[in-house]
mmCIF file of C-alpha atoms in Angstrom:
data_model
loop_
_atom_site.group_PDB
_atom_site.id
_atom_site.type_symbol
_atom_site.label_atom_id
_atom_site.label_comp_id
_atom_site.label_asym_id
_atom_site.label_seq_id
_atom_site.Cartn_x
_atom_site.Cartn_y
_atom_site.Cartn_z
ATOM 1 C CA UNK A 334 64.925 72.536 103.068
ATOM 2 C CA UNK A 335 66.531 74.490 100.224
ATOM 3 C CA UNK A 336 69.980 73.326 99.134
ATOM 4 C CA UNK A 337 72.872 75.432 97.819
ATOM 5 C CA UNK A 338 76.514 74.903 96.996
ATOM 6 C CA UNK A 339 77.472 77.631 99.471
ATOM 7 C CA UNK A 340 75.822 79.747 102.151
ATOM 8 C CA UNK A 341 77.392 83.049 103.196
ATOM 9 C CA UNK A 342 76.257 84.413 106.547
ATOM 10 C CA UNK A 343 76.494 88.196 106.398
ATOM 11 C CA UNK A 344 75.383 90.640 103.729
ATOM 12 C CA UNK A 345 77.928 93.401 104.283
ATOM 13 C CA UNK A 346 80.880 94.075 102.014
ATOM 14 C CA UNK A 347 82.904 91.096 103.240
ATOM 15 C CA UNK A 348 80.031 88.660 102.847
ATOM 16 C CA UNK A 349 78.727 89.903 99.506
ATOM 17 C CA UNK A 350 82.200 90.142 97.936
ATOM 18 C CA UNK A 351 82.908 86.501 98.814
ATOM 19 C CA UNK A 352 79.424 85.446 97.689
ATOM 20 C CA UNK A 353 79.832 87.312 94.397
ATOM 21 C CA UNK A 354 83.167 85.573 93.862
ATOM 22 C CA UNK A 355 81.643 82.163 94.580
ATOM 23 C CA UNK A 356 78.962 82.828 91.964
ATOM 24 C CA UNK A 357 81.738 83.535 89.475
ATOM 25 C CA UNK A 358 82.995 80.018 90.260
ATOM 26 C CA UNK A 359 79.615 78.673 89.089
ATOM 27 C CA UNK A 360 78.316 77.774 92.533
ATOM 28 C CA UNK A 361 74.761 78.340 93.705
ATOM 29 C CA UNK A 362 75.005 80.779 96.610
ATOM 30 C CA UNK A 363 72.673 82.018 99.344
ATOM 31 C CA UNK A 364 73.358 85.100 101.481
ATOM 32 C CA UNK A 365 71.670 85.117 104.881
ATOM 33 C CA UNK A 366 71.649 88.718 106.073
ATOM 34 C CA UNK A 367 70.603 90.037 109.458
ATOM 35 C CA UNK A 368 69.167 93.089 107.706
ATOM 36 C CA UNK A 369 68.919 96.717 108.741
ATOM 37 C CA UNK A 370 69.169 95.921 112.444
ATOM 38 C CA UNK A 371 72.782 94.833 111.906
ATOM 39 C CA UNK A 372 75.685 97.013 113.030
ATOM 40 C CA UNK A 373 76.840 97.132 109.441
ATOM 41 C CA UNK A 374 80.278 98.689 109.005
ATOM 42 C CA UNK A 375 79.644 98.691 105.238
ATOM 43 C CA UNK A 376 77.153 101.540 105.615
ATOM 44 C CA UNK A 377 79.435 103.716 107.728
ATOM 45 C CA UNK A 378 82.977 103.174 106.511
ATOM 46 C CA UNK A 379 85.294 105.768 105.013
ATOM 47 C CA UNK A 380 85.814 104.188 101.599
ATOM 48 C CA UNK A 381 89.601 103.958 101.637
ATOM 49 C CA UNK A 382 91.531 101.333 99.690
ATOM 50 C CA UNK A 383 94.528 101.655 101.949
ATOM 51 C CA UNK A 384 97.934 99.991 101.829
ATOM 52 C CA UNK A 385 100.262 102.292 103.738
ATOM 53 C CA UNK A 386 100.773 101.365 107.390
ATOM 54 C CA UNK A 387 99.070 97.945 107.120
ATOM 55 C CA UNK A 388 101.088 94.872 107.995
ATOM 56 C CA UNK A 389 104.080 96.286 109.865
ATOM 57 C CA UNK A 390 103.826 93.422 112.360
ATOM 58 C CA UNK A 391 102.457 90.880 109.875
ATOM 59 C CA UNK A 392 104.166 90.937 106.452
ATOM 60 C CA UNK A 393 101.572 88.541 105.025
ATOM 61 C CA UNK A 394 98.893 91.148 105.745
ATOM 62 C CA UNK A 395 100.922 93.789 103.930
ATOM 63 C CA UNK A 396 101.278 91.481 100.922
ATOM 64 C CA UNK A 397 97.574 90.517 100.928
ATOM 65 C CA UNK A 398 96.530 94.171 101.152
ATOM 66 C CA UNK A 399 98.870 95.143 98.310
ATOM 67 C CA UNK A 400 97.566 92.278 96.170
ATOM 68 C CA UNK A 401 93.974 93.363 96.638
ATOM 69 C CA UNK A 402 94.869 96.968 95.843
ATOM 70 C CA UNK A 403 96.481 95.811 92.600
ATOM 71 C CA UNK A 404 93.331 93.837 91.704
ATOM 72 C CA UNK A 405 90.992 96.741 92.357
ATOM 73 C CA UNK A 406 91.105 98.466 88.947
ATOM 74 C CA UNK A 407 89.870 95.391 87.062
ATOM 75 C CA UNK A 408 87.417 94.603 89.858
ATOM 76 C CA UNK A 409 85.874 98.100 89.714
ATOM 77 C CA UNK A 410 85.683 98.012 85.925
ATOM 78 C CA UNK A 411 83.925 94.651 85.993
ATOM 79 C CA UNK A 412 81.359 95.796 88.560
ATOM 80 C CA UNK A 413 80.601 98.966 86.609
ATOM 81 C CA UNK A 414 80.158 97.023 83.381
ATOM 82 C CA UNK A 415 77.828 94.536 85.042
ATOM 83 C CA UNK A 416 75.693 96.976 87.032
ATOM 84 C CA UNK A 417 76.064 100.446 85.508
ATOM 85 C CA UNK A 418 76.810 101.860 88.975
ATOM 86 C CA UNK A 419 79.505 104.549 89.061
ATOM 87 C CA UNK A 420 81.817 103.612 91.913
ATOM 88 C CA UNK A 421 83.946 106.796 91.904
ATOM 89 C CA UNK A 422 86.986 104.550 92.171
ATOM 90 C CA UNK A 423 90.396 106.209 91.914
ATOM 91 C CA UNK A 424 93.952 105.086 92.608
ATOM 92 C CA UNK A 425 96.220 108.113 92.541
ATOM 93 C CA UNK A 426 97.942 107.347 95.814
ATOM 94 C CA UNK A 427 97.117 108.452 99.351
ATOM 95 C CA UNK A 428 98.531 110.834 101.963
ATOM 96 C CA UNK A 429 98.815 110.788 105.728
ATOM 97 C CA UNK A 430 99.343 114.361 106.946
ATOM 98 C CA UNK A 431 101.432 115.028 110.059
ATOM 99 C CA UNK A 432 100.823 118.157 112.152
ATOM 100 C CA UNK A 433 104.102 118.098 114.074
ATOM 101 C CA UNK A 434 107.703 117.042 113.692
ATOM 102 C CA UNK A 435 107.130 114.257 116.214
ATOM 103 C CA UNK A 436 104.210 112.877 114.195
ATOM 104 C CA UNK A 437 106.312 113.087 111.046
ATOM 105 C CA UNK A 438 109.260 111.228 112.594
ATOM 106 C CA UNK A 439 107.006 108.502 114.008
ATOM 107 C CA UNK A 440 105.324 108.126 110.629
ATOM 108 C CA UNK A 441 108.667 107.962 108.854
ATOM 109 C CA UNK A 442 109.824 105.185 111.182
ATOM 110 C CA UNK A 443 106.628 103.191 110.631
ATOM 111 C CA UNK A 444 106.817 103.482 106.852
ATOM 112 C CA UNK A 445 110.485 102.476 106.814
ATOM 113 C CA UNK A 446 109.674 99.378 108.894
ATOM 114 C CA UNK A 447 106.894 98.446 106.485
ATOM 115 C CA UNK A 448 109.244 98.760 103.527
ATOM 116 C CA UNK A 449 111.762 96.591 105.384
ATOM 117 C CA UNK A 450 109.360 93.767 106.334
ATOM 118 C CA UNK A 451 108.019 93.643 102.761
ATOM 119 C CA UNK A 452 111.550 93.461 101.321
ATOM 120 C CA UNK A 453 111.052 96.636 99.330
ATOM 121 C CA UNK A 454 107.719 95.614 97.759
ATOM 122 C CA UNK A 455 106.081 98.621 99.429
ATOM 123 C CA UNK A 456 106.696 102.044 97.894
ATOM 124 C CA UNK A 457 106.375 105.351 99.721
ATOM 125 C CA UNK A 458 107.737 108.871 100.081
ATOM 126 C CA UNK A 459 108.069 111.191 103.061
ATOM 127 C CA UNK A 460 107.307 114.727 101.901
ATOM 128 C CA UNK A 461 108.068 118.042 103.611
ATOM 129 C CA UNK A 462 105.631 120.921 103.966
ATOM 130 C CA UNK A 463 107.196 122.794 101.051
ATOM 131 C CA UNK A 464 107.000 119.730 98.811
ATOM 132 C CA UNK A 465 103.333 119.275 99.706
ATOM 133 C CA UNK A 466 102.454 122.897 98.913
ATOM 134 C CA UNK A 467 103.112 122.247 95.222
ATOM 135 C CA UNK A 468 100.512 119.470 95.346
ATOM 136 C CA UNK A 469 98.055 121.120 97.747
ATOM 137 C CA UNK A 470 97.981 124.940 97.440
ATOM 138 C CA UNK A 471 95.299 125.156 100.174
ATOM 139 C CA UNK A 472 97.521 123.364 102.713
ATOM 140 C CA UNK A 473 97.730 124.976 106.145
ATOM 141 C CA UNK A 474 100.974 126.072 107.833
ATOM 142 C CA UNK A 475 100.377 123.558 110.664
ATOM 143 C CA UNK A 476 101.130 120.612 108.365
ATOM 144 C CA UNK A 477 104.736 119.591 108.969
ATOM 145 C CA UNK A 478 104.830 116.907 106.270
ATOM 146 C CA UNK A 479 103.179 113.701 105.078
ATOM 147 C CA UNK A 480 103.699 110.153 103.956
ATOM 148 C CA UNK A 481 102.638 109.290 100.421
ATOM 149 C CA UNK A 482 101.934 105.814 99.039
ATOM 150 C CA UNK A 483 101.154 105.234 95.339
ATOM 151 C CA UNK A 484 99.300 101.969 96.100
ATOM 152 C CA UNK A 485 96.433 103.725 97.914
ATOM 153 C CA UNK A 486 93.057 104.725 96.506
ATOM 154 C CA UNK A 487 89.424 105.261 97.419
ATOM 155 C CA UNK A 488 85.911 104.398 96.290
ATOM 156 C CA UNK A 489 82.323 105.372 97.023
ATOM 157 C CA UNK A 490 81.548 102.851 99.741
ATOM 158 C CA UNK A 491 77.746 103.026 99.482
ATOM 159 C CA UNK A 492 77.944 102.741 95.689
ATOM 160 C CA UNK A 493 80.237 99.746 96.159
ATOM 161 C CA UNK A 494 77.813 98.003 98.511
ATOM 162 C CA UNK A 495 74.894 98.677 96.153
ATOM 163 C CA UNK A 496 76.759 97.496 93.065
ATOM 164 C CA UNK A 497 77.942 94.307 94.772
ATOM 165 C CA UNK A 498 74.401 93.395 95.766
ATOM 166 C CA UNK A 499 73.084 94.289 92.330
ATOM 167 C CA UNK A 500 75.762 92.171 90.629
ATOM 168 C CA UNK A 501 75.022 89.284 92.993
ATOM 169 C CA UNK A 502 71.294 89.527 92.267
ATOM 170 C CA UNK A 503 71.754 89.843 88.506
ATOM 171 C CA UNK A 504 73.965 86.737 88.527
ATOM 172 C CA UNK A 505 71.029 84.839 90.092
ATOM 173 C CA UNK A 506 72.408 84.687 93.592
ATOM 174 C CA UNK A 507 69.855 84.135 96.378
ATOM 175 C CA UNK A 508 69.514 86.697 99.154
ATOM 176 C CA UNK A 509 67.401 86.570 102.298
ATOM 177 C CA UNK A 510 67.087 89.634 104.541
ATOM 178 C CA UNK A 511 66.091 89.652 108.217
ATOM 179 C CA UNK A 512 67.579 86.183 108.463
ATOM 180 C CA UNK A 513 69.573 86.026 111.681
ATOM 181 C CA UNK A 514 71.184 82.608 112.098
ATOM 182 C CA UNK A 515 70.261 80.774 115.285
ATOM 183 C CA UNK A 516 71.869 77.391 114.664
ATOM 184 C CA UNK A 517 74.529 75.900 112.421
ATOM 185 C CA UNK A 518 75.710 72.305 112.353
ATOM 186 C CA UNK A 519 77.399 69.732 110.143
ATOM 187 C CA UNK A 520 75.089 67.005 108.885
ATOM 188 C CA UNK A 521 76.786 64.366 106.776
ATOM 189 C CA UNK A 522 78.596 66.077 103.920
ATOM 190 C CA UNK A 523 76.685 69.331 104.252
ATOM 191 C CA UNK A 524 75.760 71.989 106.780
ATOM 192 C CA UNK A 525 72.305 72.810 108.082
ATOM 193 C CA UNK A 526 71.743 76.486 108.802
ATOM 194 C CA UNK A 527 68.646 77.532 110.724
ATOM 195 C CA UNK A 528 67.372 81.102 111.005
ATOM 196 C CA UNK A 529 65.558 82.586 113.995
ATOM 197 C CA UNK A 530 62.341 82.386 111.969
ATOM 198 C CA UNK A 531 62.745 78.628 111.712
ATOM 199 C CA UNK A 532 63.799 78.380 108.074
ATOM 200 C CA UNK A 533 66.427 75.736 107.333
ATOM 201 C CA UNK A 534 68.936 75.708 104.475
ATOM 202 C CA UNK A 535 71.768 73.360 103.586
ATOM 203 C CA UNK A 536 75.038 73.683 101.706
ATOM 204 C CA UNK A 537 78.369 71.913 101.337
ATOM 205 C CA UNK A 538 80.181 75.161 102.233
ATOM 206 C CA UNK A 539 79.384 77.823 104.812
ATOM 207 C CA UNK A 540 81.250 81.116 105.095
ATOM 208 C CA UNK A 541 80.809 83.112 108.290
ATOM 209 C CA UNK A 542 81.270 86.769 107.403
ATOM 210 C CA UNK A 543 78.833 88.393 109.803
ATOM 211 C CA UNK A 544 81.200 90.997 111.235
ATOM 212 C CA UNK A 545 81.015 91.277 115.009
ATOM 213 C CA UNK A 546 78.207 88.706 114.989
ATOM 214 C CA UNK A 547 80.672 86.048 113.823
ATOM 215 C CA UNK A 548 82.011 85.719 117.367
ATOM 216 C CA UNK A 549 78.891 83.832 118.466
ATOM 217 C CA UNK A 550 78.487 81.775 115.287
ATOM 218 C CA UNK A 551 82.032 80.480 114.833
ATOM 219 C CA UNK A 552 82.075 78.041 117.812
ATOM 220 C CA UNK A 553 79.073 76.216 116.327
ATOM 221 C CA UNK A 554 81.424 74.729 113.720
ATOM 222 C CA UNK A 555 84.605 74.493 115.780
ATOM 223 C CA UNK A 556 85.996 77.876 114.799
ATOM 224 C CA UNK A 557 87.028 80.934 116.778
ATOM 225 C CA UNK A 558 86.486 84.595 115.943
ATOM 226 C CA UNK A 559 87.632 86.763 118.881
ATOM 227 C CA UNK A 560 86.422 90.066 117.461
ATOM 228 C CA UNK A 561 85.189 93.223 119.155
ATOM 229 C CA UNK A 562 83.496 96.423 117.958
ATOM 230 C CA UNK A 563 85.586 99.594 117.697
ATOM 231 C CA UNK A 564 83.731 102.836 117.033
ATOM 232 C CA UNK A 565 84.710 105.369 114.411
ATOM 233 C CA UNK A 566 82.916 108.663 113.858
ATOM 234 C CA UNK A 567 82.528 110.503 110.552
ATOM 235 C CA UNK A 568 81.503 114.041 109.623
ATOM 236 C CA UNK A 569 80.155 114.991 106.187
ATOM 237 C CA UNK A 570 80.266 118.514 104.753
ATOM 238 C CA UNK A 571 78.195 120.274 102.149
ATOM 239 C CA UNK A 572 79.370 119.770 98.581
ATOM 240 C CA UNK A 573 82.466 121.754 97.582
ATOM 241 C CA UNK A 574 84.175 122.503 94.319
ATOM 242 C CA UNK A 575 86.838 119.836 93.619
ATOM 243 C CA UNK A 576 90.121 120.514 95.405
ATOM 244 C CA UNK A 577 91.186 117.105 96.749
ATOM 245 C CA UNK A 578 91.406 114.339 94.141
ATOM 246 C CA UNK A 579 93.364 111.931 96.358
ATOM 247 C CA UNK A 580 92.376 110.349 99.669
ATOM 248 C CA UNK A 581 94.038 111.107 102.978
ATOM 249 C CA UNK A 582 93.847 109.217 106.253
ATOM 250 C CA UNK A 583 91.734 111.998 107.783
ATOM 251 C CA UNK A 584 89.575 113.333 104.970
ATOM 252 C CA UNK A 585 88.650 112.677 101.386
ATOM 253 C CA UNK A 586 86.411 114.336 98.820
ATOM 254 C CA UNK A 587 83.719 112.113 97.380
ATOM 255 C CA UNK A 588 82.677 111.911 93.753
ATOM 256 C CA UNK A 589 79.656 114.088 94.578
ATOM 257 C CA UNK A 590 81.852 116.823 96.086
ATOM 258 C CA UNK A 591 81.178 116.417 99.807
ATOM 259 C CA UNK A 592 84.012 115.852 102.245
ATOM 260 C CA UNK A 593 84.217 112.897 104.606
ATOM 261 C CA UNK A 594 86.186 113.645 107.770
ATOM 262 C CA UNK A 595 86.957 110.884 110.233
ATOM 263 C CA UNK A 596 89.738 108.920 111.854
ATOM 264 C CA UNK A 597 88.574 108.253 115.419
ATOM 265 C CA UNK A 598 89.079 104.966 117.256
ATOM 266 C CA UNK A 599 87.027 104.353 120.398
ATOM 267 C CA UNK A 600 86.472 101.302 122.585
ATOM 268 C CA UNK A 601 82.801 101.802 123.472
ATOM 269 C CA UNK A 602 81.311 98.352 122.941
ATOM 270 C CA UNK A 603 78.232 98.383 120.732
ATOM 271 C CA UNK A 604 77.586 102.098 121.249
ATOM 272 C CA UNK A 605 77.676 103.740 117.805
ATOM 273 C CA UNK A 606 76.436 107.205 118.834
ATOM 274 C CA UNK A 607 78.327 110.339 117.813
ATOM 275 C CA UNK A 608 79.793 112.711 120.400
ATOM 276 C CA UNK A 609 80.497 116.466 120.223
ATOM 277 C CA UNK A 610 84.000 116.006 121.639
ATOM 278 C CA UNK A 611 85.162 113.680 118.862
ATOM 279 C CA UNK A 612 83.480 115.771 116.165
ATOM 280 C CA UNK A 613 85.244 118.864 117.514
ATOM 281 C CA UNK A 614 88.623 117.115 117.365
ATOM 282 C CA UNK A 615 88.030 115.816 113.843
ATOM 283 C CA UNK A 616 86.971 119.257 112.642
ATOM 284 C CA UNK A 617 89.947 120.948 114.305
ATOM 285 C CA UNK A 618 92.446 118.628 112.647
ATOM 286 C CA UNK A 619 90.742 119.020 109.270
ATOM 287 C CA UNK A 620 90.856 122.837 109.547
ATOM 288 C CA UNK A 621 94.514 122.708 110.616
ATOM 289 C CA UNK A 622 95.209 120.696 107.450
ATOM 290 C CA UNK A 623 93.122 122.865 105.101
ATOM 291 C CA UNK A 624 92.218 126.180 106.796
ATOM 292 C CA UNK A 625 89.566 127.115 104.219
ATOM 293 C CA UNK A 626 87.398 124.296 105.596
ATOM 294 C CA UNK A 627 86.624 126.512 108.603
ATOM 295 C CA UNK A 628 83.954 128.143 106.427
ATOM 296 C CA UNK A 629 82.449 124.857 105.221
ATOM 297 C CA UNK A 630 79.131 123.687 106.646
ATOM 298 C CA UNK A 631 78.843 120.225 108.212
ATOM 299 C CA UNK A 632 75.580 118.555 107.190
ATOM 300 C CA UNK A 633 75.663 115.096 108.708
ATOM 301 C CA UNK A 634 77.486 112.902 111.222
ATOM 302 C CA UNK A 635 77.407 109.230 112.067
ATOM 303 C CA UNK A 636 79.161 106.557 114.055
ATOM 304 C CA UNK A 637 79.908 103.011 112.886
ATOM 305 C CA UNK A 638 81.553 99.942 114.383
ATOM 306 C CA UNK A 639 84.688 98.369 112.967
ATOM 307 C CA UNK A 640 85.248 94.629 113.300
ATOM 308 C CA UNK A 641 88.513 94.388 115.234
ATOM 309 C CA UNK A 642 90.592 91.325 116.091
ATOM 310 C CA UNK A 643 93.034 91.368 119.029
ATOM 311 C CA UNK A 644 95.973 92.293 116.781
ATOM 312 C CA UNK A 645 94.019 94.284 114.184
ATOM 313 C CA UNK A 646 94.742 91.783 111.399
ATOM 314 C CA UNK A 647 92.162 89.661 109.559
ATOM 315 C CA UNK A 648 91.029 86.186 110.523
ATOM 316 C CA UNK A 649 90.652 83.539 107.813
ATOM 317 C CA UNK A 650 90.247 79.875 108.662
ATOM 318 C CA UNK A 651 88.615 76.631 107.634
ATOM 319 C CA UNK A 652 87.291 74.449 110.436
ATOM 320 C CA UNK A 653 89.256 71.282 111.213
ATOM 321 C CA UNK A 654 86.287 69.921 113.121
ATOM 322 C CA UNK A 655 83.822 70.653 110.311
ATOM 323 C CA UNK A 656 85.661 71.018 106.976
ATOM 324 C CA UNK A 657 83.759 73.213 104.570
ATOM 325 C CA UNK A 658 83.019 75.846 107.205
ATOM 326 C CA UNK A 659 85.047 79.057 106.868
ATOM 327 C CA UNK A 660 85.378 82.280 108.806
ATOM 328 C CA UNK A 661 86.371 85.695 107.410
ATOM 329 C CA UNK A 662 86.601 88.633 109.828
ATOM 330 C CA UNK A 663 88.392 91.972 109.410
ATOM 331 C CA UNK A 664 87.977 95.744 109.420
ATOM 332 C CA UNK A 665 89.325 96.174 105.844
ATOM 333 C CA UNK A 666 86.247 95.118 103.904
ATOM 334 C CA UNK A 667 86.654 97.824 101.258
ATOM 335 C CA UNK A 668 90.387 97.393 100.711
ATOM 336 C CA UNK A 669 90.155 93.603 100.555
ATOM 337 C CA UNK A 670 86.942 93.332 98.505
ATOM 338 C CA UNK A 671 88.824 92.633 95.269
ATOM 339 C CA UNK A 672 90.867 89.855 96.879
ATOM 340 C CA UNK A 673 87.767 88.373 98.514
ATOM 341 C CA UNK A 674 85.867 88.238 95.227
ATOM 342 C CA UNK A 675 88.929 86.847 93.463
ATOM 343 C CA UNK A 676 91.575 84.553 95.000
ATOM 344 C CA UNK A 677 89.750 83.944 98.300
ATOM 345 C CA UNK A 678 86.475 82.908 96.649
ATOM 346 C CA UNK A 679 88.358 80.761 94.126
ATOM 347 C CA UNK A 680 90.096 78.897 96.946
ATOM 348 C CA UNK A 681 86.892 78.376 98.968
ATOM 349 C CA UNK A 682 85.155 77.023 95.863
ATOM 350 C CA UNK A 683 88.037 74.534 95.556
ATOM 351 C CA UNK A 684 87.654 73.525 99.206
ATOM 352 C CA UNK A 685 90.680 75.201 100.711
ATOM 353 C CA UNK A 686 92.233 78.530 101.655
ATOM 354 C CA UNK A 687 95.112 80.235 99.849
ATOM 355 C CA UNK A 688 98.463 79.104 101.272
ATOM 356 C CA UNK A 689 99.480 82.715 101.849
ATOM 357 C CA UNK A 690 96.605 83.103 104.324
ATOM 358 C CA UNK A 691 97.793 80.399 106.722
ATOM 359 C CA UNK A 692 99.194 83.012 109.137
ATOM 360 C CA UNK A 693 95.719 84.535 109.532
ATOM 361 C CA UNK A 694 94.374 81.570 111.504
ATOM 362 C CA UNK A 695 92.834 82.418 114.900
ATOM 363 C CA UNK A 696 95.277 79.857 116.321
ATOM 364 C CA UNK A 697 97.770 82.724 116.549
ATOM 365 C CA UNK A 698 95.861 84.092 119.531
ATOM 366 C CA UNK A 699 96.423 80.866 121.491
ATOM 367 C CA UNK A 700 100.200 81.267 121.502
ATOM 368 C CA UNK A 701 101.545 82.537 124.848
#
């Protein structure tokens, strides 16, 4: 049996960001990763570091998201210095385009509520079509207006995943692929974690960050993770000359020049296949926003599964039954990566959770 200070179950962005942070706290860390058979959201996400619209019904989520966004510049710089990987990180603000007056009014109401529940700590602007034309000359006449938030940004998500794993490896972290966990239990002052291949590892701390797979693992240590998969589909275009240097909720231009288009939300279980109907709708909205995209060639599509809780907000908890066991589930793995590698990992290394994360306990779903 190999012993570690901490074992992180899950090798996606959530798991590796926490594991990387634990290494920075001078702990020996093992990542047990299901491997390429996993429904890994980290391979299919949109790459947004997004603050606007998050936390309207949970101010602590808004504050946690904003904190991570503020940590991202130093986090990205550190990763690039350590690994040499260009992350294409940028924080010039983000836009949510509205194609009708009704959409614009609903968006304005939502943003005002978010500013209210955060006591003014959230900044935004509602911009008319004419105001947007100065910023986006290619904008289509169908765009009524948009919300703008200076706290938003974006990053190359695949470059981020690669750099996190490279940094973890270079810092002498241990990683085991194709290591699905079959059993997890407390044994004395440590945990025994068994894989389906029969390998056994032990550690004083265990962090369950296996995305939708966490639902089955959490009860083994007295925790709850009521998560479900939610499908999102993405379209990628051929590379274009730079015209969009800020992210939007629907589309963004990558550092290589291609466009990512996607904002669908579908309750299809573990089906991650793409569909012509959703691709048609995504393309139509993108062309309505920037008409010149009608002539752009689509080269690739994919579907991926978000990790969704009943209220859409993250779950963080330490087990009362088995202290030292933690759960971390959410769909904002990119946005929250800086906070996970920083304050969250620091707290777990100290044997606790940050006080400001107490409202993220799964106990909130037991209240009727």
